[in-house]
mmCIF file of C-alpha atoms in Angstrom:
data_model
loop_
_atom_site.group_PDB
_atom_site.id
_atom_site.type_symbol
_atom_site.label_atom_id
_atom_site.label_comp_id
_atom_site.label_asym_id
_atom_site.label_seq_id
_atom_site.Cartn_x
_atom_site.Cartn_y
_atom_site.Cartn_z
ATOM 1 C CA UNK M 1155 87.451 106.416 79.595
ATOM 2 C CA UNK M 1156 85.635 109.240 81.868
ATOM 3 C CA UNK M 1157 82.918 108.630 84.068
ATOM 4 C CA UNK M 1158 80.619 111.150 85.603
ATOM 5 C CA UNK M 1159 78.261 110.722 88.366
ATOM 6 C CA UNK M 1160 75.632 113.418 87.698
ATOM 7 C CA UNK M 1161 73.548 113.045 90.856
ATOM 8 C CA UNK M 1162 75.101 115.166 93.408
ATOM 9 C CA UNK M 1163 77.292 114.844 95.309
ATOM 10 C CA UNK M 1164 78.908 114.682 91.544
ATOM 11 C CA UNK M 1165 81.683 112.732 91.404
ATOM 12 C CA UNK M 1166 84.613 111.804 88.416
ATOM 13 C CA UNK M 1167 86.176 108.528 87.870
ATOM 14 C CA UNK M 1168 88.777 107.168 85.337
ATOM 15 C CA UNK M 1169 89.146 103.682 83.426
ATOM 16 C CA UNK M 1170 91.907 103.358 81.880
ATOM 17 C CA UNK M 1171 90.429 100.681 78.965
ATOM 18 C CA UNK M 1172 87.164 100.168 77.395
ATOM 19 C CA UNK M 1173 84.525 97.554 78.580
ATOM 20 C CA UNK M 1174 80.545 97.165 78.791
ATOM 21 C CA UNK M 1175 78.368 99.154 80.737
ATOM 22 C CA UNK M 1176 77.114 96.124 82.946
ATOM 23 C CA UNK M 1177 81.295 95.702 83.886
ATOM 24 C CA UNK M 1178 81.686 99.513 84.633
ATOM 25 C CA UNK M 1179 78.419 99.760 87.101
ATOM 26 C CA UNK M 1180 79.815 96.696 88.789
ATOM 27 C CA UNK M 1181 83.116 98.191 89.632
ATOM 28 C CA UNK M 1182 81.370 100.804 90.826
ATOM 29 C CA UNK M 1183 78.878 98.933 92.747
ATOM 30 C CA UNK M 1184 76.384 100.309 91.307
ATOM 31 C CA UNK M 1185 72.483 98.729 90.917
ATOM 32 C CA UNK M 1186 71.578 99.098 87.139
ATOM 33 C CA UNK M 1187 67.837 99.012 88.305
ATOM 34 C CA UNK M 1188 68.899 102.634 90.114
ATOM 35 C CA UNK M 1189 70.705 104.196 87.388
ATOM 36 C CA UNK M 1190 70.714 105.375 83.654
ATOM 37 C CA UNK M 1191 73.727 105.537 82.129
ATOM 38 C CA UNK M 1192 74.038 108.189 79.059
ATOM 39 C CA UNK M 1193 76.630 109.155 76.392
ATOM 40 C CA UNK M 1194 76.107 112.222 74.437
ATOM 41 C CA UNK M 1195 72.055 112.399 74.921
ATOM 42 C CA UNK M 1196 71.986 108.707 74.124
ATOM 43 C CA UNK M 1197 70.682 106.461 76.602
ATOM 44 C CA UNK M 1198 73.097 102.991 77.352
ATOM 45 C CA UNK M 1199 71.893 99.728 77.848
ATOM 46 C CA UNK M 1200 74.088 97.178 80.299
ATOM 47 C CA UNK M 1201 75.003 95.805 77.371
ATOM 48 C CA UNK M 1202 76.802 98.311 75.536
ATOM 49 C CA UNK M 1203 80.490 98.859 74.950
ATOM 50 C CA UNK M 1204 82.085 102.153 76.168
ATOM 51 C CA UNK M 1205 85.658 102.455 74.546
ATOM 52 C CA UNK M 1206 88.215 104.083 76.365
ATOM 53 C CA UNK M 1207 88.248 107.491 74.966
ATOM 54 C CA UNK M 1208 85.187 107.917 75.507
ATOM 55 C CA UNK M 1209 83.066 109.905 78.551
ATOM 56 C CA UNK M 1210 79.784 108.434 79.747
ATOM 57 C CA UNK M 1211 76.973 110.190 82.889
ATOM 58 C CA UNK M 1212 75.539 108.140 85.134
ATOM 59 C CA UNK M 1213 72.698 109.346 86.924
ATOM 60 C CA UNK M 1214 70.818 107.899 89.694
ATOM 61 C CA UNK M 1215 67.143 107.532 89.504
ATOM 62 C CA UNK M 1216 65.849 107.164 92.825
ATOM 63 C CA UNK M 1217 64.092 109.717 94.638
ATOM 64 C CA UNK M 1218 62.491 109.720 97.836
ATOM 65 C CA UNK M 1219 60.457 112.002 100.538
ATOM 66 C CA UNK Z 1265 74.702 94.329 69.609
ATOM 67 C CA UNK Z 1266 71.510 93.880 71.931
ATOM 68 C CA UNK Z 1267 68.810 93.993 69.601
ATOM 69 C CA UNK Z 1268 64.883 95.270 70.131
ATOM 70 C CA UNK Z 1269 62.178 92.567 70.229
ATOM 71 C CA UNK Z 1270 60.138 94.603 67.884
ATOM 72 C CA UNK Z 1271 62.091 96.008 65.644
ATOM 73 C CA UNK Z 1272 65.639 93.978 65.726
ATOM 74 C CA UNK Z 1273 67.375 97.549 65.670
ATOM 75 C CA UNK Z 1274 69.837 98.788 68.250
ATOM 76 C CA UNK Z 1275 68.203 98.122 71.638
ATOM 77 C CA UNK Z 1276 68.575 101.190 74.474
ATOM 78 C CA UNK Z 1277 66.644 99.476 77.161
ATOM 79 C CA UNK Z 1278 66.496 96.433 78.937
ATOM 80 C CA UNK Z 1279 63.413 95.140 80.608
ATOM 81 C CA UNK Z 1280 64.032 92.198 82.314
ATOM 82 C CA UNK Z 1281 60.648 91.529 84.408
ATOM 83 C CA UNK Z 1282 59.365 91.770 81.025
ATOM 84 C CA UNK Z 1283 62.088 89.822 79.141
ATOM 85 C CA UNK Z 1284 62.199 92.679 76.544
ATOM 86 C CA UNK Z 1285 64.426 94.972 75.042
ATOM 87 C CA UNK Z 1286 63.763 97.969 73.337
ATOM 88 C CA UNK Z 1287 64.936 100.609 70.763
ATOM 89 C CA UNK Z 1288 64.044 104.341 71.953
ATOM 90 C CA UNK Z 1289 60.717 104.614 69.556
ATOM 91 C CA UNK Z 1290 59.514 100.849 70.854
ATOM 92 C CA UNK Z 1291 60.580 101.960 74.496
ATOM 93 C CA UNK Z 1292 58.218 104.931 74.202
ATOM 94 C CA UNK Z 1293 55.624 102.951 72.138
ATOM 95 C CA UNK Z 1294 55.598 100.645 75.199
ATOM 96 C CA UNK Z 1295 55.732 103.669 77.764
ATOM 97 C CA UNK Z 1296 52.799 105.016 76.577
ATOM 98 C CA UNK Z 1297 51.170 101.652 75.921
ATOM 99 C CA UNK Z 1298 51.508 101.091 79.937
ATOM 100 C CA UNK Z 1299 49.859 104.269 81.175
ATOM 101 C CA UNK Z 1300 46.758 103.708 78.842
ATOM 102 C CA UNK Z 1301 46.532 100.300 80.442
ATOM 103 C CA UNK Z 1302 46.285 102.019 83.752
ATOM 104 C CA UNK Z 1303 43.857 104.826 82.779
ATOM 105 C CA UNK Z 1304 41.674 102.041 81.347
ATOM 106 C CA UNK Z 1305 41.816 99.063 83.881
ATOM 107 C CA UNK Z 1306 41.181 101.398 86.652
ATOM 108 C CA UNK Z 1307 39.121 104.255 84.709
ATOM 109 C CA UNK Z 1308 41.178 107.007 85.824
ATOM 110 C CA UNK Z 1309 39.976 109.763 83.325
ATOM 111 C CA UNK Z 1310 38.631 110.285 79.797
ATOM 112 C CA UNK Z 1311 39.623 112.625 77.095
ATOM 113 C CA UNK Z 1312 36.848 114.962 77.864
ATOM 114 C CA UNK Z 1313 38.469 115.072 81.730
ATOM 115 C CA UNK Z 1314 40.340 118.618 82.590
ATOM 116 C CA UNK Z 1315 43.483 116.802 84.759
ATOM 117 C CA UNK Z 1316 45.672 118.350 86.799
ATOM 118 C CA UNK Z 1317 49.033 116.868 87.088
ATOM 119 C CA UNK Z 1318 50.980 117.755 90.268
ATOM 120 C CA UNK Z 1319 54.796 118.449 88.986
ATOM 121 C CA UNK Z 1320 57.498 119.069 91.393
ATOM 122 C CA UNK Z 1321 60.105 119.539 88.631
ATOM 123 C CA UNK Z 1322 61.304 116.085 89.215
ATOM 124 C CA UNK Z 1323 61.449 113.425 86.543
ATOM 125 C CA UNK Z 1324 58.513 111.714 87.143
ATOM 126 C CA UNK Z 1325 55.745 114.485 87.463
ATOM 127 C CA UNK Z 1326 57.210 116.120 84.085
ATOM 128 C CA UNK Z 1327 57.244 112.513 82.421
ATOM 129 C CA UNK Z 1328 53.907 112.654 83.370
ATOM 130 C CA UNK Z 1329 52.309 115.504 82.076
ATOM 131 C CA UNK Z 1330 54.557 115.316 78.375
ATOM 132 C CA UNK Z 1331 53.199 111.576 77.954
ATOM 133 C CA UNK Z 1332 49.765 112.803 79.091
ATOM 134 C CA UNK Z 1333 49.853 115.179 76.424
ATOM 135 C CA UNK Z 1334 51.548 113.052 73.777
ATOM 136 C CA UNK Z 1335 48.587 110.209 74.568
ATOM 137 C CA UNK Z 1336 46.128 113.391 73.635
ATOM 138 C CA UNK Z 1337 44.570 114.065 77.421
ATOM 139 C CA UNK Z 1338 43.658 117.850 78.606
ATOM 140 C CA UNK Z 1339 46.444 118.271 81.550
ATOM 141 C CA UNK Z 1340 47.527 121.355 82.980
ATOM 142 C CA UNK Z 1341 49.667 121.574 85.511
ATOM 143 C CA UNK Z 1342 50.082 122.689 89.803
ATOM 144 C CA UNK Z 1343 54.017 123.598 91.047
ATOM 145 C CA UNK Z 1344 53.221 123.894 94.908
ATOM 146 C CA UNK Z 1345 56.447 125.837 96.357
ATOM 147 C CA UNK Z 1346 57.747 124.799 99.264
ATOM 148 C CA UNK Z 1347 60.246 127.253 100.133
ATOM 149 C CA UNK Z 1348 63.029 125.090 100.498
ATOM 150 C CA UNK Z 1349 65.761 127.549 99.186
ATOM 151 C CA UNK Z 1350 67.318 127.100 95.946
ATOM 152 C CA UNK Z 1351 65.965 123.860 95.691
ATOM 153 C CA UNK Z 1352 62.608 125.005 95.619
ATOM 154 C CA UNK Z 1353 64.174 127.965 93.375
ATOM 155 C CA UNK Z 1354 65.466 125.530 90.933
ATOM 156 C CA UNK Z 1355 62.501 123.255 90.931
ATOM 157 C CA UNK Z 1356 60.128 125.920 89.805
ATOM 158 C CA UNK Z 1357 62.299 127.465 87.347
ATOM 159 C CA UNK Z 1358 62.248 124.036 85.805
ATOM 160 C CA UNK Z 1359 58.473 123.265 85.368
ATOM 161 C CA UNK Z 1360 57.987 127.084 84.156
ATOM 162 C CA UNK Z 1361 60.986 126.243 81.013
ATOM 163 C CA UNK Z 1362 59.164 122.692 80.617
ATOM 164 C CA UNK Z 1363 55.595 124.567 80.533
ATOM 165 C CA UNK Z 1364 56.996 127.639 78.605
ATOM 166 C CA UNK Z 1365 58.696 125.678 75.777
ATOM 167 C CA UNK Z 1366 55.129 123.389 75.139
ATOM 168 C CA UNK Z 1367 52.893 126.253 75.722
ATOM 169 C CA UNK Z 1368 50.903 124.783 78.288
ATOM 170 C CA UNK Z 1369 49.353 126.779 81.845
ATOM 171 C CA UNK Z 1370 51.176 125.904 85.299
ATOM 172 C CA UNK Z 1371 49.592 127.473 87.766
ATOM 173 C CA UNK Z 1372 51.943 128.627 90.844
ATOM 174 C CA UNK Z 1373 50.485 128.423 94.654
ATOM 175 C CA UNK Z 1374 52.915 128.852 97.570
ATOM 176 C CA UNK Z 1375 52.613 127.464 101.268
ATOM 177 C CA UNK Z 1376 53.676 130.380 102.694
ATOM 178 C CA UNK Z 1377 51.016 132.473 101.049
ATOM 179 C CA UNK Z 1378 48.486 130.046 103.328
ATOM 180 C CA UNK Z 1379 50.791 129.599 106.485
ATOM 181 C CA UNK Z 1380 53.370 132.611 106.304
ATOM 182 C CA UNK Z 1381 56.274 130.457 106.262
ATOM 183 C CA UNK Z 1382 57.903 127.306 104.397
ATOM 184 C CA UNK Z 1383 58.553 123.668 104.949
ATOM 185 C CA UNK Z 1384 61.466 124.200 107.465
ATOM 186 C CA UNK Z 1385 60.032 126.499 109.086
ATOM 187 C CA UNK Z 1386 56.715 124.371 109.943
ATOM 188 C CA UNK Z 1387 59.042 121.811 110.752
ATOM 189 C CA UNK Z 1388 60.622 123.963 112.966
ATOM 190 C CA UNK Z 1389 57.532 125.242 114.593
ATOM 191 C CA UNK Z 1390 55.595 121.926 115.312
ATOM 192 C CA UNK Z 1391 58.441 119.877 115.822
ATOM 193 C CA UNK Z 1392 57.462 117.038 113.364
ATOM 194 C CA UNK Z 1393 59.870 115.605 110.592
ATOM 195 C CA UNK Z 1394 59.484 117.750 107.600
ATOM 196 C CA UNK Z 1395 57.996 115.066 104.862
ATOM 197 C CA UNK Z 1396 55.213 114.611 107.497
ATOM 198 C CA UNK Z 1397 53.892 117.838 107.255
ATOM 199 C CA UNK Z 1398 54.686 118.348 103.662
ATOM 200 C CA UNK Z 1399 52.319 115.401 102.673
ATOM 201 C CA UNK Z 1400 49.765 116.773 104.831
ATOM 202 C CA UNK Z 1401 50.271 120.242 102.832
ATOM 203 C CA UNK Z 1402 50.608 118.903 99.843
ATOM 204 C CA UNK Z 1403 47.340 116.744 100.033
ATOM 205 C CA UNK Z 1404 45.307 119.805 101.176
ATOM 206 C CA UNK Z 1405 46.080 121.734 98.658
ATOM 207 C CA UNK Z 1406 46.172 120.048 95.707
ATOM 208 C CA UNK Z 1407 42.764 118.502 96.682
ATOM 209 C CA UNK Z 1408 41.542 122.523 97.601
ATOM 210 C CA UNK Z 1409 42.997 124.366 94.347
ATOM 211 C CA UNK Z 1410 41.551 121.620 92.069
ATOM 212 C CA UNK Z 1411 38.141 121.776 93.764
ATOM 213 C CA UNK Z 1412 38.304 125.542 93.241
ATOM 214 C CA UNK Z 1413 39.253 125.403 89.652
ATOM 215 C CA UNK Z 1414 36.852 122.716 88.684
ATOM 216 C CA UNK Z 1415 39.315 119.761 87.910
ATOM 217 C CA UNK Z 1416 38.031 116.720 87.596
ATOM 218 C CA UNK Z 1417 40.910 114.652 88.603
ATOM 219 C CA UNK Z 1418 44.592 115.229 89.886
ATOM 220 C CA UNK Z 1419 47.479 112.890 88.679
ATOM 221 C CA UNK Z 1420 50.660 112.370 90.381
ATOM 222 C CA UNK Z 1421 53.955 110.894 89.178
ATOM 223 C CA UNK Z 1422 53.979 108.283 91.369
ATOM 224 C CA UNK Z 1423 55.761 105.120 89.859
ATOM 225 C CA UNK Z 1424 56.024 101.448 90.548
ATOM 226 C CA UNK Z 1425 59.009 101.959 92.790
ATOM 227 C CA UNK Z 1426 57.380 104.402 94.978
ATOM 228 C CA UNK Z 1427 54.027 102.415 95.298
ATOM 229 C CA UNK Z 1428 56.267 99.055 96.186
ATOM 230 C CA UNK Z 1429 58.328 100.831 98.595
ATOM 231 C CA UNK Z 1430 55.390 102.882 100.506
ATOM 232 C CA UNK Z 1431 54.135 99.177 100.428
ATOM 233 C CA UNK Z 1432 57.031 98.215 102.035
ATOM 234 C CA UNK Z 1433 57.055 100.281 104.708
ATOM 235 C CA UNK Z 1434 53.328 99.863 105.369
ATOM 236 C CA UNK Z 1435 53.463 96.124 105.978
ATOM 237 C CA UNK Z 1436 56.843 96.213 108.056
ATOM 238 C CA UNK Z 1437 55.005 98.577 110.531
ATOM 239 C CA UNK Z 1438 51.367 97.175 109.548
ATOM 240 C CA UNK Z 1439 49.641 100.462 109.136
ATOM 241 C CA UNK Z 1440 46.241 98.427 107.927
ATOM 242 C CA UNK Z 1441 44.799 101.940 107.601
ATOM 243 C CA UNK Z 1442 47.332 103.421 104.926
ATOM 244 C CA UNK Z 1443 47.126 99.417 103.506
ATOM 245 C CA UNK Z 1444 43.497 100.059 103.065
ATOM 246 C CA UNK Z 1445 43.999 103.466 101.435
ATOM 247 C CA UNK Z 1446 46.904 102.288 99.138
ATOM 248 C CA UNK Z 1447 45.746 102.278 95.549
ATOM 249 C CA UNK Z 1448 46.768 103.859 91.906
ATOM 250 C CA UNK Z 1449 43.206 105.795 92.204
ATOM 251 C CA UNK Z 1450 41.758 107.612 95.305
ATOM 252 C CA UNK Z 1451 37.967 107.869 94.736
ATOM 253 C CA UNK Z 1452 35.428 111.017 94.875
ATOM 254 C CA UNK Z 1453 34.232 110.315 98.583
ATOM 255 C CA UNK Z 1454 33.272 113.805 99.525
ATOM 256 C CA UNK Z 1455 31.113 116.755 98.033
ATOM 257 C CA UNK Z 1456 34.973 119.059 98.084
ATOM 258 C CA UNK Z 1457 36.806 116.064 96.992
ATOM 259 C CA UNK Z 1458 38.912 115.367 93.391
ATOM 260 C CA UNK Z 1459 39.576 112.079 92.242
ATOM 261 C CA UNK Z 1460 43.484 111.515 92.879
ATOM 262 C CA UNK Z 1461 45.208 108.798 89.974
ATOM 263 C CA UNK Z 1462 48.795 107.910 89.524
ATOM 264 C CA UNK Z 1463 48.829 106.651 85.989
ATOM 265 C CA UNK Z 1464 52.719 105.665 86.002
ATOM 266 C CA UNK Z 1465 52.462 103.084 88.885
ATOM 267 C CA UNK Z 1466 52.852 100.017 86.030
ATOM 268 C CA UNK Z 1467 56.387 101.679 85.428
ATOM 269 C CA UNK Z 1468 59.571 101.868 87.148
ATOM 270 C CA UNK Z 1469 61.547 104.725 87.916
ATOM 271 C CA UNK Z 1470 64.583 103.202 86.064
ATOM 272 C CA UNK Z 1471 61.632 103.747 83.140
ATOM 273 C CA UNK Z 1472 60.921 107.181 83.663
ATOM 274 C CA UNK Z 1473 64.218 108.260 83.965
ATOM 275 C CA UNK Z 1474 64.615 106.605 80.622
ATOM 276 C CA UNK Z 1475 61.854 108.396 79.122
ATOM 277 C CA UNK Z 1476 62.620 111.986 80.315
ATOM 278 C CA UNK Z 1477 66.107 111.080 78.092
ATOM 279 C CA UNK Z 1478 64.716 110.383 75.246
ATOM 280 C CA UNK Z 1479 62.412 113.231 75.588
ATOM 281 C CA UNK Z 1480 65.079 115.840 76.602
ATOM 282 C CA UNK Z 1481 62.964 116.396 79.418
ATOM 283 C CA UNK Z 1482 64.886 118.641 81.674
ATOM 284 C CA UNK Z 1483 64.580 117.952 85.267
ATOM 285 C CA UNK Z 1484 65.949 118.372 88.648
ATOM 286 C CA UNK Z 1485 69.093 116.139 89.607
ATOM 287 C CA UNK Z 1486 69.258 117.128 93.313
ATOM 288 C CA UNK Z 1487 67.300 115.315 95.497
ATOM 289 C CA UNK Z 1488 64.930 117.508 98.210
ATOM 290 C CA UNK Z 1489 67.194 118.128 100.957
ATOM 291 C CA UNK Z 1490 65.022 117.295 103.714
ATOM 292 C CA UNK Z 1491 64.618 113.773 102.110
ATOM 293 C CA UNK Z 1492 68.281 112.902 102.579
ATOM 294 C CA UNK Z 1493 67.847 109.438 104.888
ATOM 295 C CA UNK Z 1494 63.973 109.206 104.170
ATOM 296 C CA UNK Z 1495 62.886 105.525 104.550
ATOM 297 C CA UNK Z 1496 61.594 105.647 101.495
ATOM 298 C CA UNK Z 1497 64.787 105.953 99.918
ATOM 299 C CA UNK Z 1498 66.289 102.875 101.861
ATOM 300 C CA UNK Z 1499 62.916 100.728 100.734
ATOM 301 C CA UNK Z 1500 63.785 101.418 97.352
ATOM 302 C CA UNK Z 1501 67.498 100.113 97.457
ATOM 303 C CA UNK Z 1502 65.999 97.156 99.313
ATOM 304 C CA UNK Z 1503 63.443 96.480 96.893
ATOM 305 C CA UNK Z 1504 65.971 96.671 93.544
ATOM 306 C CA UNK Z 1505 68.700 94.580 95.255
ATOM 307 C CA UNK Z 1506 65.979 91.872 95.281
ATOM 308 C CA UNK Z 1507 65.012 92.656 91.561
ATOM 309 C CA UNK Z 1508 68.161 92.336 90.208
ATOM 310 C CA UNK Z 1509 68.475 88.618 91.943
ATOM 311 C CA UNK Z 1510 64.834 88.105 90.881
ATOM 312 C CA UNK Z 1511 63.283 90.241 87.990
ATOM 313 C CA UNK Z 1512 59.561 91.249 88.461
ATOM 314 C CA UNK Z 1513 59.390 91.251 92.435
ATOM 315 C CA UNK Z 1514 58.240 95.122 92.661
ATOM 316 C CA UNK Z 1515 55.657 94.274 90.121
ATOM 317 C CA UNK Z 1516 54.656 90.766 91.798
ATOM 318 C CA UNK Z 1517 54.615 92.621 95.369
ATOM 319 C CA UNK Z 1518 52.430 95.498 94.266
ATOM 320 C CA UNK Z 1519 50.151 94.102 91.725
ATOM 321 C CA UNK Z 1520 49.534 91.173 93.967
ATOM 322 C CA UNK Z 1521 48.762 93.511 97.245
ATOM 323 C CA UNK Z 1522 46.621 95.207 95.003
ATOM 324 C CA UNK Z 1523 44.561 91.843 93.212
ATOM 325 C CA UNK Z 1524 44.769 90.079 96.469
ATOM 326 C CA UNK Z 1525 45.626 91.994 99.944
ATOM 327 C CA UNK Z 1526 44.212 95.280 100.000
ATOM 328 C CA UNK Z 1527 40.363 93.412 100.104
ATOM 329 C CA UNK Z 1528 41.162 92.433 103.462
ATOM 330 C CA UNK Z 1529 42.762 96.254 104.733
ATOM 331 C CA UNK Z 1530 39.093 97.801 103.259
ATOM 332 C CA UNK Z 1531 37.113 95.584 105.459
ATOM 333 C CA UNK Z 1532 38.927 96.208 108.633
ATOM 334 C CA UNK Z 1533 39.191 100.276 108.190
ATOM 335 C CA UNK Z 1534 36.115 101.959 106.881
ATOM 336 C CA UNK Z 1535 35.874 105.637 107.572
ATOM 337 C CA UNK Z 1536 33.464 108.373 106.997
ATOM 338 C CA UNK Z 1537 34.651 111.853 105.751
ATOM 339 C CA UNK Z 1538 32.580 115.100 106.752
ATOM 340 C CA UNK Z 1539 33.435 118.403 106.228
ATOM 341 C CA UNK Z 1540 35.959 120.234 108.110
ATOM 342 C CA UNK Z 1541 33.922 122.436 110.313
ATOM 343 C CA UNK Z 1542 36.153 125.452 109.379
ATOM 344 C CA UNK Z 1543 37.458 125.377 106.022
ATOM 345 C CA UNK Z 1544 34.621 122.560 104.449
ATOM 346 C CA UNK Z 1545 37.589 120.408 103.553
ATOM 347 C CA UNK Z 1546 37.129 116.437 103.893
ATOM 348 C CA UNK Z 1547 38.064 115.036 106.849
ATOM 349 C CA UNK Z 1548 37.616 112.356 109.285
ATOM 350 C CA UNK Z 1549 37.545 114.410 112.261
ATOM 351 C CA UNK Z 1550 35.670 117.871 113.245
ATOM 352 C CA UNK Z 1551 38.507 120.425 112.640
ATOM 353 C CA UNK Z 1552 40.932 118.994 109.524
ATOM 354 C CA UNK Z 1553 44.687 118.358 110.325
ATOM 355 C CA UNK Z 1554 45.279 121.652 108.028
ATOM 356 C CA UNK Z 1555 43.195 123.894 110.211
ATOM 357 C CA UNK Z 1556 44.536 122.253 113.228
ATOM 358 C CA UNK Z 1557 48.393 122.999 112.145
ATOM 359 C CA UNK Z 1558 47.471 126.597 110.761
ATOM 360 C CA UNK Z 1559 46.392 127.086 114.437
ATOM 361 C CA UNK Z 1560 49.273 125.444 115.671
ATOM 362 C CA UNK Z 1561 51.203 127.528 113.820
ATOM 363 C CA UNK Z 1562 49.785 130.803 114.259
ATOM 364 C CA UNK Z 1563 49.360 130.549 118.280
ATOM 365 C CA UNK Z 1564 52.992 129.030 118.522
#
């Protein structure tokens, strides 16, 4: 599974097997309240499952200034 | 599969503070209901008012503009070009794209037209943090533009996270003046002052981000390069850590303040507005802060 962090500085991670969004966020130490997860324009919830051959994007929603 | 609490279809978002899960359509319905509730509860504006939405190219302001139009309000946009290199160029293009695609009116004002330079140059010349000059200039130009163009109300995209983080910062430093004025509505207290409203104050940053994805709104993903390390971002992270442990924390903090805390500070901090001796804009001193800044920039 490929995970792209969209918000600059951009980053990319690979996981060898499928897992739930909540577990992906936990492994990347991301707070579910601070990000949204997208699979081909579809919004994913923390309960969604992502297969090992899929790609998802994670976008921070925190803005400042 | 997680199911929508309204239709039992597949849920795309979970909102622990409301103990709710929604599919895309019912999330949009919830989102619009929260905005309507904010507008009606605070008497922000009516369908007859001309609303000016200040857009930055970020998700919140573009989402606000989209939602107000979907709810049948008359809303036009104002983009303020801060002159921050590629960041300003990209954010302006995104606002123009958004407006062009929907055949909307977008006004563009550049701060260099007023002060002969961008925010970077101003911050260096006055030796103040960029965000402090930026806030002052934005407040002044948004108000002046809306007065001169006869808008009844200015709407900004501040959300629950913004308001809770600002409140936390003001409490930590006991900024009683700011605490007395923090509100979803700033009424007009002067003939040259337009009412300012924050219709997204009941919705979190995650929710505005989700709405942008569902509605296919393109927005700037980069953070303002001058806001890196800003205190507001640190406060938001702390509040989100608490929110995960205890859902509803941000809402309880801000809504509780509006209901129970704010009035204490209002009684302490009553200010009277007068007209700036030069530009006639509202101020608490003789020469307003914007005119003072302008003088300082032209003399140094």
